[in-house]
Amino acid sequence: MDEIRNSLSYFDRAIGSLHGLPDVVSTKATTLRVVPTFGLGSHTYIVQTFRQREIGDTIFLEITSEQGATRIVVPAAVADTIARQRDQLTGKSRSRAGKRVAEDLAARGIKPGFMKNRKI
């Protein structure tokens, strides 16, 4: 049994340690084929997320290309950082879009809703 345990990769041990635990929920594995421009060198990604109470989300990523296969475990701390950065970018994008809309309305002489009934 020790020979089998020692031969398992970090990926296999990590996914095996989460699979079937009572406080863990998981998504189905999702397969996505990404074909770059001109269809050269497509990659296949398999993504599955496990959420463990009080620890967070662990993401398992398998990448297959013409060069071979790579399997990556994204621990909860890293997954949280990725989610936080994505949320920050969403906020920045919305802020920039809102500023552009406000500038366009001001250029056309349209007052924002909270200024319509005020006299200046």
PDB file of C-alpha atoms in Angstrom:
ATOM      1  CA  MET A   1       0.000   0.000   0.000  1.00  0.00           C
ATOM      2  CA  ASP A   2       2.879   2.407   0.766  1.00  0.00           C
ATOM      3  CA  GLU A   3       4.246   1.836  -2.742  1.00  0.00           C
ATOM      4  CA  ILE A   4       0.943   2.963  -4.250  1.00  0.00           C
ATOM      5  CA  ARG A   5       0.717   5.994  -1.937  1.00  0.00           C
ATOM      6  CA  ASN A   6       4.290   7.048  -2.760  1.00  0.00           C
ATOM      7  CA  SER A   7       3.694   6.707  -6.498  1.00  0.00           C
ATOM      8  CA  LEU A   8       0.594   8.921  -6.532  1.00  0.00           C
ATOM      9  CA  SER A   9       1.151  12.468  -7.723  1.00  0.00           C
ATOM     10  CA  TYR A  10       0.324  15.523  -5.633  1.00  0.00           C
ATOM     11  CA  PHE A  11      -2.710  16.034  -7.900  1.00  0.00           C
ATOM     12  CA  ASP A  12      -4.030  12.509  -7.257  1.00  0.00           C
ATOM     13  CA  ARG A  13      -3.440  12.709  -3.507  1.00  0.00           C
ATOM     14  CA  ALA A  14      -5.094  16.152  -3.246  1.00  0.00           C
ATOM     15  CA  ILE A  15      -8.199  15.223  -5.243  1.00  0.00           C
ATOM     16  CA  GLY A  16      -8.431  11.886  -3.453  1.00  0.00           C
ATOM     17  CA  SER A  17      -8.274  13.571  -0.058  1.00  0.00           C
ATOM     18  CA  LEU A  18     -11.289  15.785  -0.891  1.00  0.00           C
ATOM     19  CA  HIS A  19     -13.439  13.348  -2.861  1.00  0.00           C
ATOM     20  CA  GLY A  20     -16.369  11.986  -0.869  1.00  0.00           C
ATOM     21  CA  LEU A  21     -15.809  13.931   2.358  1.00  0.00           C
ATOM     22  CA  PRO A  22     -19.061  14.958   4.096  1.00  0.00           C
ATOM     23  CA  ASP A  23     -18.138  18.664   4.387  1.00  0.00           C
ATOM     24  CA  VAL A  24     -16.998  18.956   0.745  1.00  0.00           C
ATOM     25  CA  VAL A  25     -19.115  19.907  -2.261  1.00  0.00           C
ATOM     26  CA  SER A  26     -17.808  19.844  -5.798  1.00  0.00           C
ATOM     27  CA  THR A  27     -18.681  20.802  -9.335  1.00  0.00           C
ATOM     28  CA  LYS A  28     -18.732  18.382 -12.209  1.00  0.00           C
ATOM     29  CA  ALA A  29     -15.540  18.333 -14.201  1.00  0.00           C
ATOM     30  CA  THR A  30     -15.953  20.737 -17.144  1.00  0.00           C
ATOM     31  CA  THR A  31     -14.021  20.216 -20.363  1.00  0.00           C
ATOM     32  CA  LEU A  32     -13.197  23.193 -22.556  1.00  0.00           C
ATOM     33  CA  ARG A  33     -11.297  23.157 -25.834  1.00  0.00           C
ATOM     34  CA  VAL A  34      -9.575  26.444 -26.656  1.00  0.00           C
ATOM     35  CA  VAL A  35      -8.673  26.883 -30.302  1.00  0.00           C
ATOM     36  CA  PRO A  36      -6.463  29.912 -30.936  1.00  0.00           C
ATOM     37  CA  THR A  37      -6.631  32.098 -34.017  1.00  0.00           C
ATOM     38  CA  PHE A  38      -5.937  30.169 -37.223  1.00  0.00           C
ATOM     39  CA  GLY A  39      -6.683  26.907 -35.377  1.00  0.00           C
ATOM     40  CA  LEU A  40      -3.059  26.154 -34.556  1.00  0.00           C
ATOM     41  CA  GLY A  41      -2.269  24.221 -31.399  1.00  0.00           C
ATOM     42  CA  SER A  42      -5.565  23.764 -29.568  1.00  0.00           C
ATOM     43  CA  HIS A  43      -5.546  23.078 -25.838  1.00  0.00           C
ATOM     44  CA  THR A  44      -8.045  21.061 -23.820  1.00  0.00           C
ATOM     45  CA  TYR A  45      -8.746  22.141 -20.237  1.00  0.00           C
ATOM     46  CA  ILE A  46     -10.568  20.122 -17.602  1.00  0.00           C
ATOM     47  CA  VAL A  47     -11.573  22.181 -14.560  1.00  0.00           C
ATOM     48  CA  GLN A  48     -13.167  20.963 -11.336  1.00  0.00           C
ATOM     49  CA  THR A  49     -13.648  22.870  -8.077  1.00  0.00           C
ATOM     50  CA  PHE A  50     -14.029  21.418  -4.594  1.00  0.00           C
ATOM     51  CA  ARG A  51     -15.268  23.578  -1.703  1.00  0.00           C
ATOM     52  CA  GLN A  52     -14.400  22.506   1.809  1.00  0.00           C
ATOM     53  CA  ARG A  53     -16.113  24.246   4.702  1.00  0.00           C
ATOM     54  CA  GLU A  54     -13.813  26.657   6.571  1.00  0.00           C
ATOM     55  CA  ILE A  55     -10.944  26.043   4.113  1.00  0.00           C
ATOM     56  CA  GLY A  56     -12.281  27.335   0.796  1.00  0.00           C
ATOM     57  CA  ASP A  57     -12.160  26.354  -2.862  1.00  0.00           C
ATOM     58  CA  THR A  58      -9.493  24.097  -4.324  1.00  0.00           C
ATOM     59  CA  ILE A  59      -9.362  24.058  -8.127  1.00  0.00           C
ATOM     60  CA  PHE A  60      -8.058  21.107 -10.126  1.00  0.00           C
ATOM     61  CA  LEU A  61      -6.880  21.973 -13.634  1.00  0.00           C
ATOM     62  CA  GLU A  62      -5.752  19.509 -16.294  1.00  0.00           C
ATOM     63  CA  ILE A  63      -4.272  20.889 -19.517  1.00  0.00           C
ATOM     64  CA  THR A  64      -3.689  18.757 -22.590  1.00  0.00           C
ATOM     65  CA  SER A  65      -1.912  19.947 -25.731  1.00  0.00           C
ATOM     66  CA  GLU A  66       0.351  18.562 -28.404  1.00  0.00           C
ATOM     67  CA  GLN A  67       3.235  18.882 -25.921  1.00  0.00           C
ATOM     68  CA  GLY A  68       1.533  16.567 -23.414  1.00  0.00           C
ATOM     69  CA  ALA A  69      -0.562  16.842 -20.283  1.00  0.00           C
ATOM     70  CA  THR A  70      -0.124  18.991 -17.181  1.00  0.00           C
ATOM     71  CA  ARG A  71      -2.127  18.700 -13.974  1.00  0.00           C
ATOM     72  CA  ILE A  72      -2.253  21.575 -11.505  1.00  0.00           C
ATOM     73  CA  VAL A  73      -3.789  21.965  -8.053  1.00  0.00           C
ATOM     74  CA  VAL A  74      -4.754  25.560  -7.239  1.00  0.00           C
ATOM     75  CA  PRO A  75      -5.015  25.748  -3.433  1.00  0.00           C
ATOM     76  CA  ALA A  76      -7.741  27.710  -1.653  1.00  0.00           C
ATOM     77  CA  ALA A  77      -5.519  30.713  -0.856  1.00  0.00           C
ATOM     78  CA  VAL A  78      -4.565  31.087  -4.526  1.00  0.00           C
ATOM     79  CA  ALA A  79      -8.158  30.557  -5.727  1.00  0.00           C
ATOM     80  CA  ASP A  80      -9.299  33.293  -3.304  1.00  0.00           C
ATOM     81  CA  THR A  81      -6.644  35.658  -4.675  1.00  0.00           C
ATOM     82  CA  ILE A  82      -7.749  34.973  -8.259  1.00  0.00           C
ATOM     83  CA  ALA A  83     -11.404  35.599  -7.341  1.00  0.00           C
ATOM     84  CA  ARG A  84     -10.521  38.806  -5.464  1.00  0.00           C
ATOM     85  CA  GLN A  85      -8.466  40.144  -8.397  1.00  0.00           C
ATOM     86  CA  ARG A  86     -11.288  39.320 -10.823  1.00  0.00           C
ATOM     87  CA  ASP A  87     -13.745  41.226  -8.614  1.00  0.00           C
ATOM     88  CA  GLN A  88     -11.355  44.204  -8.470  1.00  0.00           C
ATOM     89  CA  LEU A  89     -11.087  44.283 -12.258  1.00  0.00           C
ATOM     90  CA  THR A  90     -14.873  44.128 -12.581  1.00  0.00           C
ATOM     91  CA  GLY A  91     -15.202  47.096 -10.221  1.00  0.00           C
ATOM     92  CA  LYS A  92     -12.584  49.106 -12.100  1.00  0.00           C
ATOM     93  CA  SER A  93     -14.210  48.347 -15.465  1.00  0.00           C
ATOM     94  CA  ARG A  94     -17.652  49.401 -14.203  1.00  0.00           C
ATOM     95  CA  SER A  95     -16.220  52.588 -12.706  1.00  0.00           C
ATOM     96  CA  ARG A  96     -14.517  53.534 -15.968  1.00  0.00           C
ATOM     97  CA  ALA A  97     -17.659  52.792 -17.973  1.00  0.00           C
ATOM     98  CA  GLY A  98     -19.755  54.896 -15.550  1.00  0.00           C
ATOM     99  CA  LYS A  99     -17.345  57.813 -15.819  1.00  0.00           C
ATOM    100  CA  ARG A 100     -17.473  57.630 -19.626  1.00  0.00           C
ATOM    101  CA  VAL A 101     -21.282  57.656 -19.596  1.00  0.00           C
ATOM    102  CA  ALA A 102     -21.321  60.612 -17.167  1.00  0.00           C
ATOM    103  CA  GLU A 103     -18.865  62.538 -19.364  1.00  0.00           C
ATOM    104  CA  ASP A 104     -20.958  61.838 -22.482  1.00  0.00           C
ATOM    105  CA  LEU A 105     -24.139  62.994 -20.749  1.00  0.00           C
ATOM    106  CA  ALA A 106     -22.411  66.140 -19.448  1.00  0.00           C
ATOM    107  CA  ALA A 107     -21.084  66.912 -22.929  1.00  0.00           C
ATOM    108  CA  ARG A 108     -24.658  66.712 -24.253  1.00  0.00           C
ATOM    109  CA  GLY A 109     -25.899  68.946 -21.436  1.00  0.00           C
ATOM    110  CA  ILE A 110     -27.930  66.243 -19.693  1.00  0.00           C
ATOM    111  CA  LYS A 111     -27.883  66.494 -15.911  1.00  0.00           C
ATOM    112  CA  PRO A 112     -27.722  63.350 -13.781  1.00  0.00           C
ATOM    113  CA  GLY A 113     -30.947  62.268 -12.061  1.00  0.00           C
ATOM    114  CA  PHE A 114     -30.011  63.676  -8.659  1.00  0.00           C
ATOM    115  CA  MET A 115     -29.339  67.145 -10.194  1.00  0.00           C
ATOM    116  CA  LYS A 116     -32.446  67.522 -12.401  1.00  0.00           C
ATOM    117  CA  ASN A 117     -34.574  69.421  -9.885  1.00  0.00           C
ATOM    118  CA  ARG A 118     -31.787  71.613  -8.517  1.00  0.00           C
ATOM    119  CA  LYS A 119     -31.203  75.139  -9.654  1.00  0.00           C
ATOM    120  CA  ILE A 120     -27.639  76.275  -9.908  1.00  0.00           C
TER     121      ILE A 120
END
